[in-house]
mmCIF file of C-alpha atoms in Angstrom:
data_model
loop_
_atom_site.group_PDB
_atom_site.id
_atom_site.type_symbol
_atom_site.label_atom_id
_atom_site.label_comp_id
_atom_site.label_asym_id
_atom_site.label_seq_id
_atom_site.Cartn_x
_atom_site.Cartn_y
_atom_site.Cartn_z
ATOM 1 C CA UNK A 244 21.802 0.422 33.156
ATOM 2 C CA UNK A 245 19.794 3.524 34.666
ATOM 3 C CA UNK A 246 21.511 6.843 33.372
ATOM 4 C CA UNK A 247 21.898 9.139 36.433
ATOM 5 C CA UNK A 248 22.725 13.076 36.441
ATOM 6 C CA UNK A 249 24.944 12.111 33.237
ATOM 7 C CA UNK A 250 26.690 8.742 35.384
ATOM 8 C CA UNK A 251 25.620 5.218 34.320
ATOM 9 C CA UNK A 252 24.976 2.744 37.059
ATOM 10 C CA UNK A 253 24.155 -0.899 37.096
ATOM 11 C CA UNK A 254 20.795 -1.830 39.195
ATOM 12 C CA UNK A 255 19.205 -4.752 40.245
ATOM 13 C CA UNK A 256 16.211 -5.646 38.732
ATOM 14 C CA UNK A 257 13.487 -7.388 40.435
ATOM 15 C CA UNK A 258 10.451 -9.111 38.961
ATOM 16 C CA UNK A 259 7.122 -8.801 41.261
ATOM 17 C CA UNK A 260 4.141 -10.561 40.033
ATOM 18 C CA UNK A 261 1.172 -8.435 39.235
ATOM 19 C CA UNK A 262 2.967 -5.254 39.184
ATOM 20 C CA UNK A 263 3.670 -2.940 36.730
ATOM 21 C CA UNK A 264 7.110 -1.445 36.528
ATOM 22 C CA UNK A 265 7.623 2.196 36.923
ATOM 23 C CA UNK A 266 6.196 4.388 33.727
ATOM 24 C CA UNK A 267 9.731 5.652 31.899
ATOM 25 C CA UNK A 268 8.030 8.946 31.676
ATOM 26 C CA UNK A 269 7.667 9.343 35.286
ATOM 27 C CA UNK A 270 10.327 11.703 35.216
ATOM 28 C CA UNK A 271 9.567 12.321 39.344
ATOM 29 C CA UNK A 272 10.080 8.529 40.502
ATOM 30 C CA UNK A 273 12.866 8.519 37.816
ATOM 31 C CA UNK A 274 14.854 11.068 39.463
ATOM 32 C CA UNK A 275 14.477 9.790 43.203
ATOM 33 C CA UNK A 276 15.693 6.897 41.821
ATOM 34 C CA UNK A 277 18.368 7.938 40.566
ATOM 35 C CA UNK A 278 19.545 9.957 43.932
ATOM 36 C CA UNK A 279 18.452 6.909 46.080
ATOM 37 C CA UNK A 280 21.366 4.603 44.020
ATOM 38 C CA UNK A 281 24.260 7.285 44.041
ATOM 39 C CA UNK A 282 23.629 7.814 47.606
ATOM 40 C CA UNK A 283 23.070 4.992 49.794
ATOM 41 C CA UNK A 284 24.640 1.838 49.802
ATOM 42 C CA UNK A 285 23.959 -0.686 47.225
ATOM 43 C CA UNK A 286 21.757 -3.372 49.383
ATOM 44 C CA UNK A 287 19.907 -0.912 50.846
ATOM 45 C CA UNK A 288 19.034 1.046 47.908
ATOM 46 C CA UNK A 289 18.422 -2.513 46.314
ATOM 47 C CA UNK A 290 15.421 -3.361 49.420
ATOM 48 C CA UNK A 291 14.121 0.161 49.203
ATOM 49 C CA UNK A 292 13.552 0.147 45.741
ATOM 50 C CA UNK A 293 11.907 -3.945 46.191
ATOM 51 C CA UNK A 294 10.119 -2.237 49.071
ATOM 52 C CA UNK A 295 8.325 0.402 46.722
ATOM 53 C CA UNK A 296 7.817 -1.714 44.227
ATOM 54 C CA UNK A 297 5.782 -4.497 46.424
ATOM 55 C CA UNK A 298 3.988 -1.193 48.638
ATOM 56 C CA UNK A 299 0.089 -1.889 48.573
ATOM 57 C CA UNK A 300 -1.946 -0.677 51.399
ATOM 58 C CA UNK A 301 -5.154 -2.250 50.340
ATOM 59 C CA UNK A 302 -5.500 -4.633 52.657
ATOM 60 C CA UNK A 303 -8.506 -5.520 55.094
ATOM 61 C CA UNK A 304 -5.882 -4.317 58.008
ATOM 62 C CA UNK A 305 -5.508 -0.993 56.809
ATOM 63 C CA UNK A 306 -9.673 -0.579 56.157
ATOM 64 C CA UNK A 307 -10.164 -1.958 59.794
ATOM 65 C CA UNK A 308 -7.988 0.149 61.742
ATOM 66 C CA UNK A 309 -9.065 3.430 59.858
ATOM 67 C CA UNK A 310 -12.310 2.549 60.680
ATOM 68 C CA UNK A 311 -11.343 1.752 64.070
ATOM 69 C CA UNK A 312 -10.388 5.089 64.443
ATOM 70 C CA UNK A 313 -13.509 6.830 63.025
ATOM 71 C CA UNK A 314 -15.607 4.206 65.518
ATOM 72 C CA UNK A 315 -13.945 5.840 68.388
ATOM 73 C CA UNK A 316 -14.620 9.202 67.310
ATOM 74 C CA UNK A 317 -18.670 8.138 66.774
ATOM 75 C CA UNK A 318 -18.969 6.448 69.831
ATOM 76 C CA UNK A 319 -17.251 9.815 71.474
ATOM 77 C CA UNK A 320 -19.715 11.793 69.794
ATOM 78 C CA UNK A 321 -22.982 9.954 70.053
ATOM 79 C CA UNK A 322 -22.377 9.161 73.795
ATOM 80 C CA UNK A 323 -21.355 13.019 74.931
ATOM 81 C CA UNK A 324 -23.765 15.737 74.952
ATOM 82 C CA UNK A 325 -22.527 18.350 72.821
ATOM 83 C CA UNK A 326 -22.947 20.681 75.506
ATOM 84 C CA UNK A 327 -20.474 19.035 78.039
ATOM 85 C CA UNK A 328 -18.158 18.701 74.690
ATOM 86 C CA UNK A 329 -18.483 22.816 74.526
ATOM 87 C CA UNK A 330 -17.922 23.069 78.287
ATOM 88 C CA UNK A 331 -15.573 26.399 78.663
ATOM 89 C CA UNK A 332 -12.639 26.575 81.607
ATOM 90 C CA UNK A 333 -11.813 29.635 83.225
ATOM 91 C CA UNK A 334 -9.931 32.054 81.513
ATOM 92 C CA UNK A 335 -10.917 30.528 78.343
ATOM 93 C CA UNK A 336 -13.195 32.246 75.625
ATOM 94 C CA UNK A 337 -16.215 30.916 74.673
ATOM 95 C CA UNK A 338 -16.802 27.839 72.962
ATOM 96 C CA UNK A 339 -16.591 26.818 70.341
ATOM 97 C CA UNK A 340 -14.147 29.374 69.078
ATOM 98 C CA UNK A 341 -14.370 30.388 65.465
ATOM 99 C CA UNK A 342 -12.387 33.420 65.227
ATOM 100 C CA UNK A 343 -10.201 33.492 62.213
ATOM 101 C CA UNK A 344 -9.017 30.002 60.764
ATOM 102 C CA UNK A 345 -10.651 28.439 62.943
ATOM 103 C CA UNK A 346 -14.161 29.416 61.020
ATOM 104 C CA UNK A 347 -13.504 26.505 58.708
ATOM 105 C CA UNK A 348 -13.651 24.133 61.971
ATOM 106 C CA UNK A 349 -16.416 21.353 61.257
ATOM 107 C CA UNK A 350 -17.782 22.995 64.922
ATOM 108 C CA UNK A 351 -18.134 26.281 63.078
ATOM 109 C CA UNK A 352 -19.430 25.676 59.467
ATOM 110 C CA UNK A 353 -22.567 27.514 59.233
ATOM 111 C CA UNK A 354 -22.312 29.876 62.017
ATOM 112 C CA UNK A 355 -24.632 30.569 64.368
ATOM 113 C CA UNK A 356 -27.722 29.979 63.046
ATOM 114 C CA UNK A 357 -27.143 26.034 62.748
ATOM 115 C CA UNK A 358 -28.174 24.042 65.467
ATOM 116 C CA UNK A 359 -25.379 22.239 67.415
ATOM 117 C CA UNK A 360 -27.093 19.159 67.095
ATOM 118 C CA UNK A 361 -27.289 19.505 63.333
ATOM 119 C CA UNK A 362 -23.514 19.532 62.970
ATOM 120 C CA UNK A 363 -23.005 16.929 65.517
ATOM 121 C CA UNK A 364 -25.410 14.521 62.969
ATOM 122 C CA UNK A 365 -23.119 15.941 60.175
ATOM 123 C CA UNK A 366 -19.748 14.485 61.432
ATOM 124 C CA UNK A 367 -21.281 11.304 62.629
ATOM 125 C CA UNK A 368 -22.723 10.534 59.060
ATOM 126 C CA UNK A 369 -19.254 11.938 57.413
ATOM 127 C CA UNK A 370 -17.547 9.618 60.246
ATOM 128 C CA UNK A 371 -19.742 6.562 59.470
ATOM 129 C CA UNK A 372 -18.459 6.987 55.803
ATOM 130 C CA UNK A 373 -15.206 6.341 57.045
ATOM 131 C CA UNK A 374 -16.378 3.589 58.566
ATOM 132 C CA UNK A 375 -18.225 1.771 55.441
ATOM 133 C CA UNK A 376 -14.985 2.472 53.568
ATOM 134 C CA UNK A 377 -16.571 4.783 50.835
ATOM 135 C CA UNK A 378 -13.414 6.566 48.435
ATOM 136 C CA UNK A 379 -10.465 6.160 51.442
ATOM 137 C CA UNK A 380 -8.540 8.646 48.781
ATOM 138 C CA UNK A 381 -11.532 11.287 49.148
ATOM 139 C CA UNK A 382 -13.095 10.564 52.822
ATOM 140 C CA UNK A 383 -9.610 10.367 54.266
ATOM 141 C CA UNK A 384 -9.332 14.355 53.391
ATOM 142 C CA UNK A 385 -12.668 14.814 55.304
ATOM 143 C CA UNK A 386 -11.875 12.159 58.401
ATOM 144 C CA UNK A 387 -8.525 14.506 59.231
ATOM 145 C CA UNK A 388 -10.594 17.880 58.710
ATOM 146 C CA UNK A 389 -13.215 16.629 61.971
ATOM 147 C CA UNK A 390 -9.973 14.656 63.864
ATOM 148 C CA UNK A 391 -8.214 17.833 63.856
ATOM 149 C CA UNK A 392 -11.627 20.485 64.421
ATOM 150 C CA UNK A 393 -12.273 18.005 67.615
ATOM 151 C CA UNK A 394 -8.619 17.851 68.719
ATOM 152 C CA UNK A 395 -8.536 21.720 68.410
ATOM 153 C CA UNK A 396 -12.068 22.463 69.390
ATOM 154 C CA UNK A 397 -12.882 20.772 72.422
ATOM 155 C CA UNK A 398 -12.222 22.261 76.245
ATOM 156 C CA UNK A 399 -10.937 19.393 77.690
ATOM 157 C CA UNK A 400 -9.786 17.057 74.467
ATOM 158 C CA UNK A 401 -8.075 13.724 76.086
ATOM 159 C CA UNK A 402 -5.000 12.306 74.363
ATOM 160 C CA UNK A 403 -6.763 10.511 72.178
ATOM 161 C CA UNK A 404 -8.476 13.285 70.277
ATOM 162 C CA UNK A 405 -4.649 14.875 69.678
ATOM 163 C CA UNK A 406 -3.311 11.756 68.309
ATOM 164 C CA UNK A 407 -6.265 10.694 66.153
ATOM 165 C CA UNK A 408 -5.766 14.646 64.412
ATOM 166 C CA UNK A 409 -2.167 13.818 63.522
ATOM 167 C CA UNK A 410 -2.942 10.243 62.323
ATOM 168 C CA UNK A 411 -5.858 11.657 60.393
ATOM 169 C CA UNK A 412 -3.870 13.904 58.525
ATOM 170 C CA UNK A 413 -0.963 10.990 58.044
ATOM 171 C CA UNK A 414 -3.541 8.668 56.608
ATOM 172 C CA UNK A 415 -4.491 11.568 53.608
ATOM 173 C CA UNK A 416 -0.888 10.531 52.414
ATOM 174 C CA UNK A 417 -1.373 7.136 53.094
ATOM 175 C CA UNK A 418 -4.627 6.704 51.533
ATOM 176 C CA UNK A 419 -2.940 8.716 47.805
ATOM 177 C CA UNK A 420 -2.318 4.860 47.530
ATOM 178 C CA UNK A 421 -5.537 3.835 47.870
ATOM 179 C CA UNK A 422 -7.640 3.905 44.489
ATOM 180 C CA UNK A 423 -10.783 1.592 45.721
ATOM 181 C CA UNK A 424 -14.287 2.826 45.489
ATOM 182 C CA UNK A 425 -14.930 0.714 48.355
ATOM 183 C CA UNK A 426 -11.876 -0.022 51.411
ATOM 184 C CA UNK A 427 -13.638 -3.156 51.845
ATOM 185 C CA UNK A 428 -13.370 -5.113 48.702
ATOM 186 C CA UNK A 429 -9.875 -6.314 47.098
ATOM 187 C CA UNK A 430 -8.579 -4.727 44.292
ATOM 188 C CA UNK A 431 -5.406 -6.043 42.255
ATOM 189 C CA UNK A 432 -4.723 -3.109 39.202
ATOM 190 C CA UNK A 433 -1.254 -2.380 39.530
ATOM 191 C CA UNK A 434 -0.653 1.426 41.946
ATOM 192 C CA UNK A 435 1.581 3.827 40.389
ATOM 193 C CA UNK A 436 4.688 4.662 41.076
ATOM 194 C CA UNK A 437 4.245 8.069 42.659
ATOM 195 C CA UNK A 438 0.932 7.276 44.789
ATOM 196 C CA UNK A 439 3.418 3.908 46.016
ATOM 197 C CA UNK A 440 6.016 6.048 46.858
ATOM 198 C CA UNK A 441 4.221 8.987 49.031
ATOM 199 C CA UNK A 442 1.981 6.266 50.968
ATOM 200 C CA UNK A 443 5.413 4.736 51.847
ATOM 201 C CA UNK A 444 6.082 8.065 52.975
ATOM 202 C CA UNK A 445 3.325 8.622 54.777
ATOM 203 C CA UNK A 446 3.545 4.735 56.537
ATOM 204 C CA UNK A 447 7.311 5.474 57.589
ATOM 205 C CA UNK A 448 6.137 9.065 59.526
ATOM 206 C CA UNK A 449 3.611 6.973 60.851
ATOM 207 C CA UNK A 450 5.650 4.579 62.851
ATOM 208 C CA UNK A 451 8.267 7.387 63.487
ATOM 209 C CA UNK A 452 5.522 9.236 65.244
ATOM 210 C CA UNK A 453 3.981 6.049 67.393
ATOM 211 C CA UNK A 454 7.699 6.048 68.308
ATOM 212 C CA UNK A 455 7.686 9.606 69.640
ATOM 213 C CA UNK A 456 4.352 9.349 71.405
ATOM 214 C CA UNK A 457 5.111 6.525 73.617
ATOM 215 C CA UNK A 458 8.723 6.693 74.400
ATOM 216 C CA UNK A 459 7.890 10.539 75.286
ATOM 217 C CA UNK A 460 5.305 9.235 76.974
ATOM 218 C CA UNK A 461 7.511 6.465 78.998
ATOM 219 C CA UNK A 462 10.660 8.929 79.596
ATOM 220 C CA UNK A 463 8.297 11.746 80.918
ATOM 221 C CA UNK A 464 7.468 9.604 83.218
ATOM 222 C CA UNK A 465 10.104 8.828 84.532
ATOM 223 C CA UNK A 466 10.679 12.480 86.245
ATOM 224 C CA UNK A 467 7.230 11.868 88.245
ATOM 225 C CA UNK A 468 7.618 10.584 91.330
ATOM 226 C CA UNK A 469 5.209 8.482 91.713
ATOM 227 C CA UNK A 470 6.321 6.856 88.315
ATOM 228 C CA UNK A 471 9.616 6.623 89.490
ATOM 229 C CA UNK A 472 9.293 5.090 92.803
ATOM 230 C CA UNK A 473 6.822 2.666 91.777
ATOM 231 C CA UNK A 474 3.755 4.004 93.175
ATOM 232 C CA UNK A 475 1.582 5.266 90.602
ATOM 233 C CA UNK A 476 -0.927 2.496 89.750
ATOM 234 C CA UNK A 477 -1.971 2.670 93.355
ATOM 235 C CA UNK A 478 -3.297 6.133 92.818
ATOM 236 C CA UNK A 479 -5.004 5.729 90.095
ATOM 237 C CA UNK A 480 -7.053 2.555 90.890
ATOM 238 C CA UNK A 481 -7.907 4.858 93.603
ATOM 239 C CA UNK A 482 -9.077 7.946 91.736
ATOM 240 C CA UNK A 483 -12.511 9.186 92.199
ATOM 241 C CA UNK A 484 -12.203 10.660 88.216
ATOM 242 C CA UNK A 485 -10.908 7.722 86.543
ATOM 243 C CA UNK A 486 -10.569 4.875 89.193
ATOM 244 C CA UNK A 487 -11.731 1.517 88.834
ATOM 245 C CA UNK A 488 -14.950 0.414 90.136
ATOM 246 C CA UNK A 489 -16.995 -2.838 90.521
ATOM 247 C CA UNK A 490 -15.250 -6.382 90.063
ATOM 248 C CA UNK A 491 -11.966 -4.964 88.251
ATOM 249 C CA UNK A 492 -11.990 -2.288 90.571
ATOM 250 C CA UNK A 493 -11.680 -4.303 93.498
ATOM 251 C CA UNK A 494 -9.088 -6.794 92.007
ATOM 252 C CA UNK A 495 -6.968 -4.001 91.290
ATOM 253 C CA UNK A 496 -7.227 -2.282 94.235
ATOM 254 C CA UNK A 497 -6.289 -5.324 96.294
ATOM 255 C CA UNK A 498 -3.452 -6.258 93.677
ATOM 256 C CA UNK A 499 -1.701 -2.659 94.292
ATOM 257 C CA UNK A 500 -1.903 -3.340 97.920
ATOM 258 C CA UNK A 501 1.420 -5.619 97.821
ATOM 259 C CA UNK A 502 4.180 -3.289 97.068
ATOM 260 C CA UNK A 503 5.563 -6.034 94.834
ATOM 261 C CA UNK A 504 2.824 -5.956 92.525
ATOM 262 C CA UNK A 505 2.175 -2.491 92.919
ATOM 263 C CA UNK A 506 5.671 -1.999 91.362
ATOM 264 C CA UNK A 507 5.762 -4.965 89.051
ATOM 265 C CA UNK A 508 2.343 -3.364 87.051
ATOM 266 C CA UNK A 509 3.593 0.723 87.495
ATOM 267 C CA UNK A 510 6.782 -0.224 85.987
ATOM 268 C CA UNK A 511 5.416 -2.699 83.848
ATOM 269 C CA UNK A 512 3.509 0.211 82.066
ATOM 270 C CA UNK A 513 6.856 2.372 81.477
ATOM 271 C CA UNK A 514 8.794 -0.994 79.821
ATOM 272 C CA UNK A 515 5.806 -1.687 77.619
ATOM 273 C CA UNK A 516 5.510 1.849 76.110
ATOM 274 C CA UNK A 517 9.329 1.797 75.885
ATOM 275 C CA UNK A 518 9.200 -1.750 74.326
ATOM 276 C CA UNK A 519 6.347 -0.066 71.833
ATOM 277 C CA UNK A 520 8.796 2.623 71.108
ATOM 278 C CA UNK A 521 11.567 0.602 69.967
ATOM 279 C CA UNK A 522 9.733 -2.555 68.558
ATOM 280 C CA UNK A 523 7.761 -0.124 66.219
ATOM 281 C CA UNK A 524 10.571 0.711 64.069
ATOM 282 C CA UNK A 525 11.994 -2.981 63.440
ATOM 283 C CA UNK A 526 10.464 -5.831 60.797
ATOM 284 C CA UNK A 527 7.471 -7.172 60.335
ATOM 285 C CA UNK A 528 7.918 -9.172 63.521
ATOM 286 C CA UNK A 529 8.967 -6.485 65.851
ATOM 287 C CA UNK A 530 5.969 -4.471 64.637
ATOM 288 C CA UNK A 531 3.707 -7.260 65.635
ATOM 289 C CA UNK A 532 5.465 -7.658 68.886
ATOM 290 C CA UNK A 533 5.038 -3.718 69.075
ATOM 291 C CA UNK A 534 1.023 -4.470 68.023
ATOM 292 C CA UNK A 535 0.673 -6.844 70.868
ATOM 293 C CA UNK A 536 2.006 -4.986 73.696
ATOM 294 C CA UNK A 537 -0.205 -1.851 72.633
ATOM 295 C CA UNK A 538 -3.214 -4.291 72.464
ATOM 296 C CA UNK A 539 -2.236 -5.435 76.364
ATOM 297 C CA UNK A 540 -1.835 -1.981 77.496
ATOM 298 C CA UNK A 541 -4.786 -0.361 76.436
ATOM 299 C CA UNK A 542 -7.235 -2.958 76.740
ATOM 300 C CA UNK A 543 -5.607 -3.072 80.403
ATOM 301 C CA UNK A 544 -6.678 0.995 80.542
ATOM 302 C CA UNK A 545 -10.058 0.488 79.352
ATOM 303 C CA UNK A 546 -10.839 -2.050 81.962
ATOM 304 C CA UNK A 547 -9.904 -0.226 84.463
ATOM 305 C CA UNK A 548 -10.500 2.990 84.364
ATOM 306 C CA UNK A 549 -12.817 3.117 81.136
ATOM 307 C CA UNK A 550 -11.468 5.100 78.411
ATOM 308 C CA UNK A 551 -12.813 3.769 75.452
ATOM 309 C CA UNK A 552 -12.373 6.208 72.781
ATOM 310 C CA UNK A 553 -9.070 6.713 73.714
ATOM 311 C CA UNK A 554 -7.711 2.740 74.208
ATOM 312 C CA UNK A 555 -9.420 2.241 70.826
ATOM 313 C CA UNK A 556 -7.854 5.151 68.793
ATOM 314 C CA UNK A 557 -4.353 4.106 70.532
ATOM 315 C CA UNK A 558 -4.618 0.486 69.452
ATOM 316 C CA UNK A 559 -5.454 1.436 66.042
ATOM 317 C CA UNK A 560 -3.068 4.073 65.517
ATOM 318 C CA UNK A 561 0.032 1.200 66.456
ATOM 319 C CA UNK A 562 -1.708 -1.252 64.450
ATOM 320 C CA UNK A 563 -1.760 1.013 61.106
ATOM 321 C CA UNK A 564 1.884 1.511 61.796
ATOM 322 C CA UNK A 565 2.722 -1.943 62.364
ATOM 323 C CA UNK A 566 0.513 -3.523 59.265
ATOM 324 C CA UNK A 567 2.213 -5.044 56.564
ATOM 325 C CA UNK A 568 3.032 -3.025 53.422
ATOM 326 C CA UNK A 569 4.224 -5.635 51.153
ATOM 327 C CA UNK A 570 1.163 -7.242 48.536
ATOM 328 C CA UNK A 571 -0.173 -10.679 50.142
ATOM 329 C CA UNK A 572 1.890 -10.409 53.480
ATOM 330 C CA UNK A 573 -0.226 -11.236 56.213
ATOM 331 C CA UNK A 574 -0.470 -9.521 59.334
ATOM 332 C CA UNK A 575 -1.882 -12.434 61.206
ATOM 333 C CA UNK A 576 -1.207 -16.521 60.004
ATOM 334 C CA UNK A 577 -4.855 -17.882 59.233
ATOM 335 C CA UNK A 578 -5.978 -20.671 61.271
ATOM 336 C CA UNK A 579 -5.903 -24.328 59.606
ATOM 337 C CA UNK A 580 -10.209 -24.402 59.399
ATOM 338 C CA UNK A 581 -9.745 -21.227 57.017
ATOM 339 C CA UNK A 582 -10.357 -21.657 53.472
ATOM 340 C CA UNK A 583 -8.340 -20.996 50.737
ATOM 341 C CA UNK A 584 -9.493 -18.346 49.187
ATOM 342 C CA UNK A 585 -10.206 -17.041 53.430
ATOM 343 C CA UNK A 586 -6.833 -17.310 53.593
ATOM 344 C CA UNK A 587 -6.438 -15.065 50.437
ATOM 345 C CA UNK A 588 -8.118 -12.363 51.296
ATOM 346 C CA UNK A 589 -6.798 -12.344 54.913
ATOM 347 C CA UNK A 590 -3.517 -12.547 52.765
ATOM 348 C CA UNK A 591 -5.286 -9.145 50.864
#
């Protein structure tokens, strides 16, 4: 029986190997608890409270796609000259801007009298900690303090640099779950109740806000013309910004030449994001399917008209929301030449 706001209710009670149950004087988790089982239907406050109790985010899927994300950003800044990063558009003041709270911006720190090139070095080296996975609890803090500098900094910031800011700051939450020294070794201690409960949190707004991006994405769409009749993909394998060039250039170009392909691939792009939007907030399998499709679309983008940074960041930001988040769930099936104790750790 679990005494609730003076009522007595029975609860299920569910036995997970290698977990600790929740501390009795954890008064917070306690009292959640308790509202969770007076207000929501019995099974599904029964597979919530299973689902907290199995949450571990320690996983090599969850260190990979984090650093997938800080990769991106490194590759962005080593490849870009600072300068053309700084570029100012008409109308605009200068850059960078560090007028009020935007003084604490990682382009600001310092002020004037540090060299652009030193800061530059300083985010890469911050960036490639992400990367190595050193303290995801502590670096994750710093990795959302450059996304969101960059995504708020920058001239001319692509999509990319908007959505890695707001899944920088989702992974702080995330990684409150995440007591390794290093993201790339396993660890089994038990995860307390509290840090469980507000990385689920953080995983949930996660797929809730792949869901936004790319059905707003697909329905906005929709009210383009070009979108709408079909017609897009033929512009933009033909755009001297961001067209296609060399071998995929040409197959492209003479693949959007037959209006049947032309409109099987535009509209092909709308039902994937849609198909993205939807599959994203199902199971374990519809997240994978949801995985998939993202990997398809944006290694299709970065083919043909090159954006790196941003199909990387994209494809990582679907695959943190679609990972696992119960303990020794796979995200992928090993293959049959695997070991054992491979398969573990892919299991990890």
């Amino acid at each position: 029986m679990w005494p609730c706001c003076g009522r007595e209710r029975a609860i299920h009670t569910f036995r997970v190997s290698g977990f600790r149950p929740p501390r009795p004087h954890d008064r917070f988790v306690r009292e959640i608890g308790c509202a969770l089982s007076l207000s929501s239907p019995p099974h599904l406050s029964a597979r919530l409270r299973l689902t907290l109790a199995t949450f571990d985010i320690r996983r090599g899927t969850f260190t990979v796609f984090r650093a997938g994300i800080a990769l991106a950003q490194i590759v962005f800044l080593v490849f870009t000259p600072f300068d053309a990063l700084m570029q100012g558009v008409e109308g605009s003041a200068d850059l960078p801007n560090c007028e009020g709270l935007r003084s604490i911006s990682a382009l600001c720190v310092g002020g004037p009298s540090v060299p652009d090139g030193i800061r530059t070095f300083a985010m890469i080296a911050l960036l490639a900690l992400v990367v190595v996975g050193f303290l995801p609890a502590v670096t994750s803090v710093v990795h959302a303090w450059i996304a969101v500098s960059l995504s708020t900094g920058l001239a001319l910031p692509d999509g990319g640099d908007s959505v890695a800011a707001i899944v920088c700051i989702i992974m702080v939450f995330i990684a409150v779950s995440d007591n390794r020294l290093w993201a790339w070794k396993l660890k089994d201690e038990p995860i307390g109740p509290t840090a469980r409960g507000i990385g689920f949190a953080g995983v949930v707004a996660l797929r809730i806000q792949v869901a936004i991006v790319y059905l707003n994405s697909a329905f906005a769409k929709f009210s383009v013309e070009d979108w709408a009749n079909g017609s897009a993909e033929y512009y933009v394998s033909r755009s001297y910004m961001f067209g296609s060039a060399g071998f995929v250039g040409e197959s492209l170009r003479v693949l959007t030449s037959n209006p049947l392909l032309l409109a099987t691939i535009t509209w092909g792009v709308l039902l994937c994001e849609i198909a993205i939007g939807l599959c994203i907030l199902q199971g374990l399998t519809g997240r994978k399917v949801a995985f998939a499709l993202a990997l398809l679309l944006h290694s299709g983008i970065i083919l043909s008209i090159g954006l790196w940074s941003f199909g990387m960041i994209m494809i990582a930001f679907v695959g943190m929301a679609a990972m696992p988040t119960e303990r020794r769930v796979p995200f992928v099936k090993a293959p049959r030449w695997v070991s054992v104790r491979g398969q573990r750790e892919l299991a990890a």
